[in-house]
mmCIF file of C-alpha atoms and ligand atoms in Angstrom:
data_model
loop_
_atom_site.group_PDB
_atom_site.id
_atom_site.type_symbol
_atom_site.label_atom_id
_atom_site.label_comp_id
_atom_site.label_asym_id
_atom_site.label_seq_id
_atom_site.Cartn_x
_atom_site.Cartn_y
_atom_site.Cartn_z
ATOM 1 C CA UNK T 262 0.000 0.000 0.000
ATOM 2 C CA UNK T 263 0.997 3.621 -0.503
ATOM 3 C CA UNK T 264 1.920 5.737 2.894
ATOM 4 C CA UNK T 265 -0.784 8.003 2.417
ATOM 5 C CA UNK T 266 -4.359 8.483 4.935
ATOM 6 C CA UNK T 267 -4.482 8.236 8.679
ATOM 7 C CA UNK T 268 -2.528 5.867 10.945
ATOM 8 C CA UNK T 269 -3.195 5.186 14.150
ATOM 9 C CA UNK T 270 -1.107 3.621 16.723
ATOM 10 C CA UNK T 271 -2.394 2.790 20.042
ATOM 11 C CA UNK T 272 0.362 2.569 23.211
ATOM 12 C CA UNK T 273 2.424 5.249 21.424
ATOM 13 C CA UNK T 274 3.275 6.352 24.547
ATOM 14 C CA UNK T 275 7.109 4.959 24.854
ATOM 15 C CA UNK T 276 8.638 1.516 23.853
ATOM 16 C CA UNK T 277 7.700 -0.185 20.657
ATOM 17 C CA UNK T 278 4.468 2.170 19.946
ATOM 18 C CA UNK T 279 6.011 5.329 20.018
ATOM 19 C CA UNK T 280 8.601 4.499 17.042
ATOM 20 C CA UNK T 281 6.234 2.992 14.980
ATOM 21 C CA UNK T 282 4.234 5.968 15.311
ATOM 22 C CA UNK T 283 7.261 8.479 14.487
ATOM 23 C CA UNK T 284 8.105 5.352 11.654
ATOM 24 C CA UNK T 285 4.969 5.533 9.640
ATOM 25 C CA UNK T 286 5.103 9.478 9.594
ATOM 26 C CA UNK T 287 8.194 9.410 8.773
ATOM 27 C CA UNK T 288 7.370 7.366 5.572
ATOM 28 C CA UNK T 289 4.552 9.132 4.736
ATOM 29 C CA UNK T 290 1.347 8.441 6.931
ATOM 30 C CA UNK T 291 -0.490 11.236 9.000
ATOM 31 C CA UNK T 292 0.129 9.442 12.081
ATOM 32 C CA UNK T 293 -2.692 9.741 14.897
ATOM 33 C CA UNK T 294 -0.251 8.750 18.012
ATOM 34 C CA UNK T 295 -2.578 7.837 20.799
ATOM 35 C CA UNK T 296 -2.368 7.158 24.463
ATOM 36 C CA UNK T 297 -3.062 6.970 28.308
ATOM 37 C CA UNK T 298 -2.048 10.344 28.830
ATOM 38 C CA UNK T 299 -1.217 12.471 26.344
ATOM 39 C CA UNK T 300 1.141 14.420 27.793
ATOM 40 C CA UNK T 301 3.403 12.053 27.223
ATOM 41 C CA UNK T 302 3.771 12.495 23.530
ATOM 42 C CA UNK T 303 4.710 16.802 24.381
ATOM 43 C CA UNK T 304 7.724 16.037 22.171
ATOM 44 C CA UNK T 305 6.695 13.580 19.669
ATOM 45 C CA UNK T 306 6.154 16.123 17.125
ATOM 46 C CA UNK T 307 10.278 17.540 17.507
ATOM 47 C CA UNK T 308 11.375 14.098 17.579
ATOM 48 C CA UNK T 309 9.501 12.924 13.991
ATOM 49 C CA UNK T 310 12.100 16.350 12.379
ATOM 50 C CA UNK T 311 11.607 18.540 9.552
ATOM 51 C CA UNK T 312 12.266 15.438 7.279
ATOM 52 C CA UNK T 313 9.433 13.397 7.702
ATOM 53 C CA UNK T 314 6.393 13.180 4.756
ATOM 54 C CA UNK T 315 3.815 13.075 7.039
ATOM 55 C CA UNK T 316 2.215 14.752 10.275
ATOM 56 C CA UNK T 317 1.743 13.407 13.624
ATOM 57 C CA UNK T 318 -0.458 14.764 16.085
ATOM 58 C CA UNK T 319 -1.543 13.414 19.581
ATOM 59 C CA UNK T 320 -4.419 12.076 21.040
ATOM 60 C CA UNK T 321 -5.577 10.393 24.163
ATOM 61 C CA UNK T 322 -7.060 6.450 24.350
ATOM 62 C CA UNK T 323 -7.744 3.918 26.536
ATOM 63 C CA UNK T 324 -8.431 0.890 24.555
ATOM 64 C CA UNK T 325 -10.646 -0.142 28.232
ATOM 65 C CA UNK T 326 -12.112 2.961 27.633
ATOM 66 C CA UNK T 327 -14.782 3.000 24.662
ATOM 67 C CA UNK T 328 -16.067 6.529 24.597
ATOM 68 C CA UNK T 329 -11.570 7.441 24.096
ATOM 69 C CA UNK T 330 -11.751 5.384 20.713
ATOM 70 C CA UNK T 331 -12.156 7.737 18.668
ATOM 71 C CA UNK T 332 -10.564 7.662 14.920
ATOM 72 C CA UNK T 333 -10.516 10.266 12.305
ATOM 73 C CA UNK T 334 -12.664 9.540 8.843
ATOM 74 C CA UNK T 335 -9.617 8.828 6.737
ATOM 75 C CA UNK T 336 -8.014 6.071 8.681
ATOM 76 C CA UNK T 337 -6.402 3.523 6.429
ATOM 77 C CA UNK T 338 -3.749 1.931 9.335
ATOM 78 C CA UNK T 339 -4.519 0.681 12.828
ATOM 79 C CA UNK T 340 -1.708 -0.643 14.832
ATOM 80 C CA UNK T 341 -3.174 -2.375 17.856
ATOM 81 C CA UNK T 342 0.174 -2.042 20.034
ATOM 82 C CA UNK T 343 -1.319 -1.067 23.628
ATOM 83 C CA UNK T 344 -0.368 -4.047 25.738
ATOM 84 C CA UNK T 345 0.457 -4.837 29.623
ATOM 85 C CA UNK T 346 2.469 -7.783 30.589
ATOM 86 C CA UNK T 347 2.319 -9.142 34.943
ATOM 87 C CA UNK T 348 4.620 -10.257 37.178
ATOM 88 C CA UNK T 349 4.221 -14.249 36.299
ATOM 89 C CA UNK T 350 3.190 -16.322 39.057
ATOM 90 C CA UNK T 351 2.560 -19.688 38.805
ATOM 91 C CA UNK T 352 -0.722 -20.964 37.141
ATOM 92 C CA UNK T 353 -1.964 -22.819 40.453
ATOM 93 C CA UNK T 354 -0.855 -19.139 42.371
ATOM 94 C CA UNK T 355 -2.424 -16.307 39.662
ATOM 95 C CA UNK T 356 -5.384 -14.640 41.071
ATOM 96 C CA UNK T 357 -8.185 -14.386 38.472
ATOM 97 C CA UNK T 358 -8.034 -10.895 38.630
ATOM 98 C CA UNK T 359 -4.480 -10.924 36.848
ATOM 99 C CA UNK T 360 -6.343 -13.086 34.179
ATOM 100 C CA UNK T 361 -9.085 -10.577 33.867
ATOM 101 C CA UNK T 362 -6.927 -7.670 33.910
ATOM 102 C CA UNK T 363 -4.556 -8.735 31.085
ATOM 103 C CA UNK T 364 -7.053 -9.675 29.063
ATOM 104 C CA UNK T 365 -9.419 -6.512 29.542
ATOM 105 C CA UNK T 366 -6.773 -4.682 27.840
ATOM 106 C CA UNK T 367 -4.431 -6.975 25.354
ATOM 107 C CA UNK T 368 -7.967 -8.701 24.037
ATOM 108 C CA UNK T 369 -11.093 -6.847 24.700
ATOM 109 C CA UNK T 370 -9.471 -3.751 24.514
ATOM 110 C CA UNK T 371 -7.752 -4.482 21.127
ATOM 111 C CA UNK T 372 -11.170 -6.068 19.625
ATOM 112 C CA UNK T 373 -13.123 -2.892 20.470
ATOM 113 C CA UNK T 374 -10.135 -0.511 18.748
ATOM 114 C CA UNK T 375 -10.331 -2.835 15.982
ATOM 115 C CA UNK T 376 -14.488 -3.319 15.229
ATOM 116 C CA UNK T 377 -14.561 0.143 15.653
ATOM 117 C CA UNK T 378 -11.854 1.254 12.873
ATOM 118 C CA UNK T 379 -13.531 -1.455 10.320
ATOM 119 C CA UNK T 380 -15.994 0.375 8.742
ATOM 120 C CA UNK T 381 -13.521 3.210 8.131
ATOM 121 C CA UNK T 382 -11.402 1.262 6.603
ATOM 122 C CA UNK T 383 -13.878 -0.407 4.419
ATOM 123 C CA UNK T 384 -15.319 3.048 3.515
ATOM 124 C CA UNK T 385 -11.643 3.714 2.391
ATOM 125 C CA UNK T 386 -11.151 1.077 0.291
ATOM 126 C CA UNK T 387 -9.364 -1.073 2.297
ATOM 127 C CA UNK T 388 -6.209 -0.775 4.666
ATOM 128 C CA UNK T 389 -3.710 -2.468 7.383
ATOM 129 C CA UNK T 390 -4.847 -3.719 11.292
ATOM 130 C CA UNK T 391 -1.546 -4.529 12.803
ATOM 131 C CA UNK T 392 -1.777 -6.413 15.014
ATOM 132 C CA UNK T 393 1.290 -6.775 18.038
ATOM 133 C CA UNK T 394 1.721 -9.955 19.275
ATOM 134 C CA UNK T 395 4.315 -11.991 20.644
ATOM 135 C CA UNK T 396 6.771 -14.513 19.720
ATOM 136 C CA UNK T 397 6.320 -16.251 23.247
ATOM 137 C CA UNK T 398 3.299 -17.821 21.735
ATOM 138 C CA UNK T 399 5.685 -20.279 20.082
ATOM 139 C CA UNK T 400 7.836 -21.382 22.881
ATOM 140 C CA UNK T 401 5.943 -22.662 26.204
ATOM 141 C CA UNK T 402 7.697 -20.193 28.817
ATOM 142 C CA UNK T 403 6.040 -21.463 31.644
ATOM 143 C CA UNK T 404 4.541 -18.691 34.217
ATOM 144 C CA UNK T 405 3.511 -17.361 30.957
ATOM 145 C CA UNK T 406 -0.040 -18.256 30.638
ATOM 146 C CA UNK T 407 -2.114 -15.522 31.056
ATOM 147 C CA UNK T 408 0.332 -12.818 28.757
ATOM 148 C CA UNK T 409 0.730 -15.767 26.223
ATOM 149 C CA UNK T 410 -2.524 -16.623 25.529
ATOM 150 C CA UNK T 411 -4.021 -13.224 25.529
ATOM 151 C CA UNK T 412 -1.328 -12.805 22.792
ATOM 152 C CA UNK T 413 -2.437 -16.374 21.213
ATOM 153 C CA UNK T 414 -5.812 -15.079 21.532
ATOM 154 C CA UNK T 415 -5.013 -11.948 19.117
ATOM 155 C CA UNK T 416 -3.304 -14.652 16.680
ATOM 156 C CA UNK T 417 -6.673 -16.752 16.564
ATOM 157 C CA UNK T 418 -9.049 -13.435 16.323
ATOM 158 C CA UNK T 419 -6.388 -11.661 13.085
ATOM 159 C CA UNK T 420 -6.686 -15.167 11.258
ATOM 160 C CA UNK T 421 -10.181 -15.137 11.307
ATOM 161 C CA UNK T 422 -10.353 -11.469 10.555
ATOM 162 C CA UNK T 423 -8.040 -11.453 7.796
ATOM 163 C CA UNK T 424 -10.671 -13.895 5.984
ATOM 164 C CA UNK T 425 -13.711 -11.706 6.897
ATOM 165 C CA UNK T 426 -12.295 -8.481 5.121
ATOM 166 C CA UNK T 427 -9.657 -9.707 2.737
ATOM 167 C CA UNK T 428 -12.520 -9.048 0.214
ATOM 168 C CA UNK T 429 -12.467 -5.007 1.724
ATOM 169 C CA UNK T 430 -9.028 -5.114 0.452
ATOM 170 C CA UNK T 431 -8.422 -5.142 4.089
ATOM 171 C CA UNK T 432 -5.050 -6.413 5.570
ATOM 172 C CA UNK T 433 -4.469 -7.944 9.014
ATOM 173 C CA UNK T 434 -0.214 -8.306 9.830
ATOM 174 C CA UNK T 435 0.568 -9.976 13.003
ATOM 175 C CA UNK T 436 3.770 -8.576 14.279
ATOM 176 C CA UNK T 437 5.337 -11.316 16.613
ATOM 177 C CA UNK T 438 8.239 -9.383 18.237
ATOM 178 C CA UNK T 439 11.171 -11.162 20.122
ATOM 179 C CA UNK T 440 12.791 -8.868 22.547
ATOM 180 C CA UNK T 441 13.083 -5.496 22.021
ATOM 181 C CA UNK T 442 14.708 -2.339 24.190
ATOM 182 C CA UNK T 443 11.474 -1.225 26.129
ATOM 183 C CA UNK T 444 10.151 -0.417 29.585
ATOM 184 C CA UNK T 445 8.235 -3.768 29.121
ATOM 185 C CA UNK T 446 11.468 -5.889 28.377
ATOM 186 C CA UNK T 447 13.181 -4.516 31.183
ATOM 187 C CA UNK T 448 10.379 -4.387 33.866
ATOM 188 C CA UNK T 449 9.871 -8.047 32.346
ATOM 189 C CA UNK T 450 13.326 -8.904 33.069
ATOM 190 C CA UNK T 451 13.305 -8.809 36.792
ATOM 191 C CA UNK T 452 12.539 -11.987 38.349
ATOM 192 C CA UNK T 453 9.257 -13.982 37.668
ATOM 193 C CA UNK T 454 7.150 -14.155 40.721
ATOM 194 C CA UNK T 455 7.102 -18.219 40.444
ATOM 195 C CA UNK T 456 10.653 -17.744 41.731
ATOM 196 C CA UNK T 457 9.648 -16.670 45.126
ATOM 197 C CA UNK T 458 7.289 -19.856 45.292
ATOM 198 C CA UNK T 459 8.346 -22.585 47.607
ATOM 199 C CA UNK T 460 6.975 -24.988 45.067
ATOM 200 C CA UNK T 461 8.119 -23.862 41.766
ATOM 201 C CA UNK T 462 11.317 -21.741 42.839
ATOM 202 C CA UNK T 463 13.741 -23.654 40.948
ATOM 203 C CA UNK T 464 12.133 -23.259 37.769
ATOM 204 C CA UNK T 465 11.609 -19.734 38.099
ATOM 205 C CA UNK T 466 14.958 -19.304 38.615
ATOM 206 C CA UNK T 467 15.460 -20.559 35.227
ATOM 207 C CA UNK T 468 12.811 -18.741 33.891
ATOM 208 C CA UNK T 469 15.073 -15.782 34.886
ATOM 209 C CA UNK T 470 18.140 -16.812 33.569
ATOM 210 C CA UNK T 471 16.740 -17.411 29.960
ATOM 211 C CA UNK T 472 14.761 -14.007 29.999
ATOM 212 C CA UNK T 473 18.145 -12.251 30.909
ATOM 213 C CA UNK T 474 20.006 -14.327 27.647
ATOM 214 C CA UNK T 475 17.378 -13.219 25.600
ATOM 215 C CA UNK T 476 17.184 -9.734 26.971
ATOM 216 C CA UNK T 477 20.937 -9.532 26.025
ATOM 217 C CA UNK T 478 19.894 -10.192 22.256
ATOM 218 C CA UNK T 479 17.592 -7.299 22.511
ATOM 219 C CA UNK T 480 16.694 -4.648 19.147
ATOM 220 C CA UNK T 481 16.141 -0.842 19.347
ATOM 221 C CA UNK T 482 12.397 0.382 18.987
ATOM 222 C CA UNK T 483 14.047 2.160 15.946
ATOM 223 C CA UNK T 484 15.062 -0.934 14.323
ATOM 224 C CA UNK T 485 11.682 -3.093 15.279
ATOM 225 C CA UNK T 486 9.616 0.020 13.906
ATOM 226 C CA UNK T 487 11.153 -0.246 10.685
ATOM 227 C CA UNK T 488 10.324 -3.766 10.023
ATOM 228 C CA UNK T 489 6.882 -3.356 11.594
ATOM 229 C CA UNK T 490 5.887 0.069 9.061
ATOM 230 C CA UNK T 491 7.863 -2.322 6.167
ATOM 231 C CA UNK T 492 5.603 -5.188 6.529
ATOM 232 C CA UNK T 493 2.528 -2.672 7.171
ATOM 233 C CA UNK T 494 3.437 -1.427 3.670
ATOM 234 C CA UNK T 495 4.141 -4.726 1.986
ATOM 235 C CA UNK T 496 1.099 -5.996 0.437
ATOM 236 C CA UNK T 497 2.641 -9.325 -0.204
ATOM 237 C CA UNK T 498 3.754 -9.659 3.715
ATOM 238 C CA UNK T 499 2.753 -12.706 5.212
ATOM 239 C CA UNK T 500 -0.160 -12.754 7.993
ATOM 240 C CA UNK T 501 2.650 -13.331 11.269
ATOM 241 C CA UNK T 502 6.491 -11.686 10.542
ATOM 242 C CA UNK T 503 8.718 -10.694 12.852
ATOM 243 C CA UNK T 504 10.692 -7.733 13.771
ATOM 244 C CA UNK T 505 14.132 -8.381 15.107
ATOM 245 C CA UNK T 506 16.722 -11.524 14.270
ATOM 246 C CA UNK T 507 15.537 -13.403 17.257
ATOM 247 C CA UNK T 508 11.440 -13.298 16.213
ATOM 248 C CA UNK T 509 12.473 -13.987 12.378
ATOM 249 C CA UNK T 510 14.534 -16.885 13.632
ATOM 250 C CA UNK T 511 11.827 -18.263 15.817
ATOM 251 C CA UNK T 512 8.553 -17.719 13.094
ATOM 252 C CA UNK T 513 11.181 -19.515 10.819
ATOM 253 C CA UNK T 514 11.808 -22.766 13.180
ATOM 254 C CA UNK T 515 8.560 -22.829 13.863
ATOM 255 C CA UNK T 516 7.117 -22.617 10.379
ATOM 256 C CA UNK T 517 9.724 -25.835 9.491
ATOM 257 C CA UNK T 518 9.300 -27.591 12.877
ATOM 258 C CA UNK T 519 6.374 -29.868 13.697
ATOM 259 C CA UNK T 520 5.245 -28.741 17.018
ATOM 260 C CA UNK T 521 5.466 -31.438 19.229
ATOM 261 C CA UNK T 522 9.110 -31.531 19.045
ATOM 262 C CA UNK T 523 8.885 -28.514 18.677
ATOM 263 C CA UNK T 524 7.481 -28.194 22.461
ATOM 264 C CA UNK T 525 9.243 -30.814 23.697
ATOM 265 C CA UNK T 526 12.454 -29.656 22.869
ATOM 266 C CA UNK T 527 11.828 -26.447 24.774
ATOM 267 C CA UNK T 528 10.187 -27.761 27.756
ATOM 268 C CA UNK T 529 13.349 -30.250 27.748
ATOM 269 C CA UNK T 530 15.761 -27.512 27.849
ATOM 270 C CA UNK T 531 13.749 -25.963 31.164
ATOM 271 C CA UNK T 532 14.715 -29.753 32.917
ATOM 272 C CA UNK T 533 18.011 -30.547 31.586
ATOM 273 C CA UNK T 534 18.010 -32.641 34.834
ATOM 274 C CA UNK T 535 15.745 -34.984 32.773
HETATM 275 N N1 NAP X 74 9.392 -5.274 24.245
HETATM 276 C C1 NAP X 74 9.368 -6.541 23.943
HETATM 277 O O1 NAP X 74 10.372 -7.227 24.084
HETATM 278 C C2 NAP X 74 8.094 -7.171 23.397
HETATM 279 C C3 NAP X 74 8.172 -8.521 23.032
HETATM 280 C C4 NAP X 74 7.026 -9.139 22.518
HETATM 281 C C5 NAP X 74 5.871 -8.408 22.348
HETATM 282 N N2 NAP X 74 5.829 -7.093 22.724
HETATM 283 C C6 NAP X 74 4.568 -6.370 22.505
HETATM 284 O O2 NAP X 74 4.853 -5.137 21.872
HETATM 285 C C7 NAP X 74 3.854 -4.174 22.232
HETATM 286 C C8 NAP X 74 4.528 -2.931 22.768
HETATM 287 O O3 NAP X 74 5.266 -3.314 23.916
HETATM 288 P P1 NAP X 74 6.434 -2.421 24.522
HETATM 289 O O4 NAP X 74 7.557 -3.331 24.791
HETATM 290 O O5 NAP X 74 6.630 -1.206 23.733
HETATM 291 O O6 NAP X 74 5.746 -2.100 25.937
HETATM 292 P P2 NAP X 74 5.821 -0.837 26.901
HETATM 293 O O7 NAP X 74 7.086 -0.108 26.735
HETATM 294 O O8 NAP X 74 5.442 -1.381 28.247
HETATM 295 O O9 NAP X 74 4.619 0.067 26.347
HETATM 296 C C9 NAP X 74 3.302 -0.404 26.443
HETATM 297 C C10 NAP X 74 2.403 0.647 25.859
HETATM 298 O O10 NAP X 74 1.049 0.204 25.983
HETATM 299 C C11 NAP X 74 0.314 1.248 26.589
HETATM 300 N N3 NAP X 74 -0.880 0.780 27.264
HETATM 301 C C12 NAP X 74 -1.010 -0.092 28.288
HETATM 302 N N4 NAP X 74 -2.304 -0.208 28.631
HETATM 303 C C13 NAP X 74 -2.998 0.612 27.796
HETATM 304 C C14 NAP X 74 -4.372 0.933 27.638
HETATM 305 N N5 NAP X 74 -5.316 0.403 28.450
HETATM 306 N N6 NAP X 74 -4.731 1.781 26.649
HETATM 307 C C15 NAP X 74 -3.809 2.335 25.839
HETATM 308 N N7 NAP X 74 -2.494 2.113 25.963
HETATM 309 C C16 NAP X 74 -2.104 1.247 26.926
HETATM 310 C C17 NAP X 74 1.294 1.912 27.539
HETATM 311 O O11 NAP X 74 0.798 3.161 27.933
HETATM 312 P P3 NAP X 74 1.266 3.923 29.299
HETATM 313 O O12 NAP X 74 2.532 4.654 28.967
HETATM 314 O O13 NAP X 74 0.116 4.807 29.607
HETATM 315 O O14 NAP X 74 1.481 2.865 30.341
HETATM 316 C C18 NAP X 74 2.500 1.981 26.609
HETATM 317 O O15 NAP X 74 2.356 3.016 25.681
HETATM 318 C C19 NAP X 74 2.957 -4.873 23.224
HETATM 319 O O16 NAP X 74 1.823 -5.388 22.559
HETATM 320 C C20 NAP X 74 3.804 -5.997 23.756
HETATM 321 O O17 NAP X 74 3.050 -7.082 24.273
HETATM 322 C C21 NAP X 74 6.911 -6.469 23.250
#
């Protein structure tokens, strides 16, 4: 597609949001950068330079708050990025309320931005949801559950999209990211919760350790936002792509890897005790 209409990023706060947002101006887009609290974005519009082809402006949403999602007439891009991650507990110790939480915002939040931007987009001939996943969804991290399969969730709900308005000449990308240099990847690097438990302490000590070798393999914003805005753009782009070497690697394996071994080899390497 051409960079031209209305994008709209949600979570454009900081972290991956943000530089997709100053990304797809930058290409071309008039980028609607929305968040929590707008004054967060005060210096979005200096950062994006005198360089960039499009516009940016700012504007507050909640995706848990309906009457904030709000999008202009000529939107042709959504990029559901808004997310929240927890502290990981273990399944058996996760109060439901961390369930309901994470999944307030990372799925109902993201399927009320998206019904709501459909009919624009169909009105405008067609356009891009992207939507942010995860590339945990292919590896079974345990204490992951609830983050994971809101994420997997997303995957499920953009497949079955994607064959609802492909005839709208609409587009749904899945943007699996690996790690990338954000609040969330750093905050997410502390210790799991599970490795306080009595019960499963030892794994969640592991847990750690492979978080903190994967955190050292981490990609700017700047770099992820590039591939993300070049796959929103590509209108041969496959449905799930990543955006750093360690997501590409992993869609790869995974797309040439039946999953059971797949699974097992990964929940081997967390026992290597046998
Ligand atoms: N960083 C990684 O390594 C990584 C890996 C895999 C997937 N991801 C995914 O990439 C996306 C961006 O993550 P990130 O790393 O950039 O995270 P981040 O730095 O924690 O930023 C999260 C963004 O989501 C916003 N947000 C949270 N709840 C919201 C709500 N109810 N309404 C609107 N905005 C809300 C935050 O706003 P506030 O500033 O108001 O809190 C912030 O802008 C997420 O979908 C995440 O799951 C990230």
């Amino acid at each position: 597609m051409e960079a031209t209409g209305t994008a709209v990023v949600t979570g454009a706060s900081r972290g991956i949001g943000r530089a997709v947002a100053l990304e797809l101006a930058r290409r071309g887009f008039d980028v609607v950068a929305t968040m929590r609290n707008p004054d967060a974005g005060k210096t979005l519009v200096d950062e994006l330079g005198a360089d960039a082809k499009g516009t940016l402006t700012v504007q507050r949403l909640d995706v848990t708050d309906p009457d904030s999602i709000v999008y202009p007439d000529s939107l042709k891009v959504l990029v559901n990025n808004a997310a929240t991650e927890a502290e990981h507990p273990a399944f058996e110790d996760t109060p439901m309320q961390l369930w309901r939480d994470m999944f307030e915002t990372n799925v109902f939040g993201l399927i009320d931005a998206t019904r709501r931007a459909l009919p624009l987009l169909r009105a405008n001939g067609g356009g891009v949801i992207c939507n942010v996943t995860s590339s945990s969804i292919l590896a079974p991290m345990p204490f992951y559950g609830p983050y994971r399969g809101s994420k997997a969730v997303v995957s499920a709900i953009g497949e079955s999209l994607q064959a609802e308005v492909k005839p709208f000449g609409i587009r749904v990308v899945e943007i699996m990211p690996g790690p990338i240099d954000t609040d969330m990847l750093a905050e997410g690097g502390g210790p799991v919760a599970a490795s306080d438990s009595p019960v499963y302490g030892d794994l969640g000590r592991r847990v750690n350790e492979m978080r903190a070798g994967a955190a050292g393999m981490k990609t700017s914003t700047a770099d992820a936002a590039n591939d993300i805005v070049d796959a929103i753009l590509d209108d041969k782009a496959p449905l799930r792509v990543g955006c750093d070497p360690m997501s590409v690697a992993m869609i790869e394996a995974w797309r040439n890897t039946p999953d059971q071994v797949m699974i097992d080899g990964f929940i081997n390497g967390m026992y290597p005790e046998g």
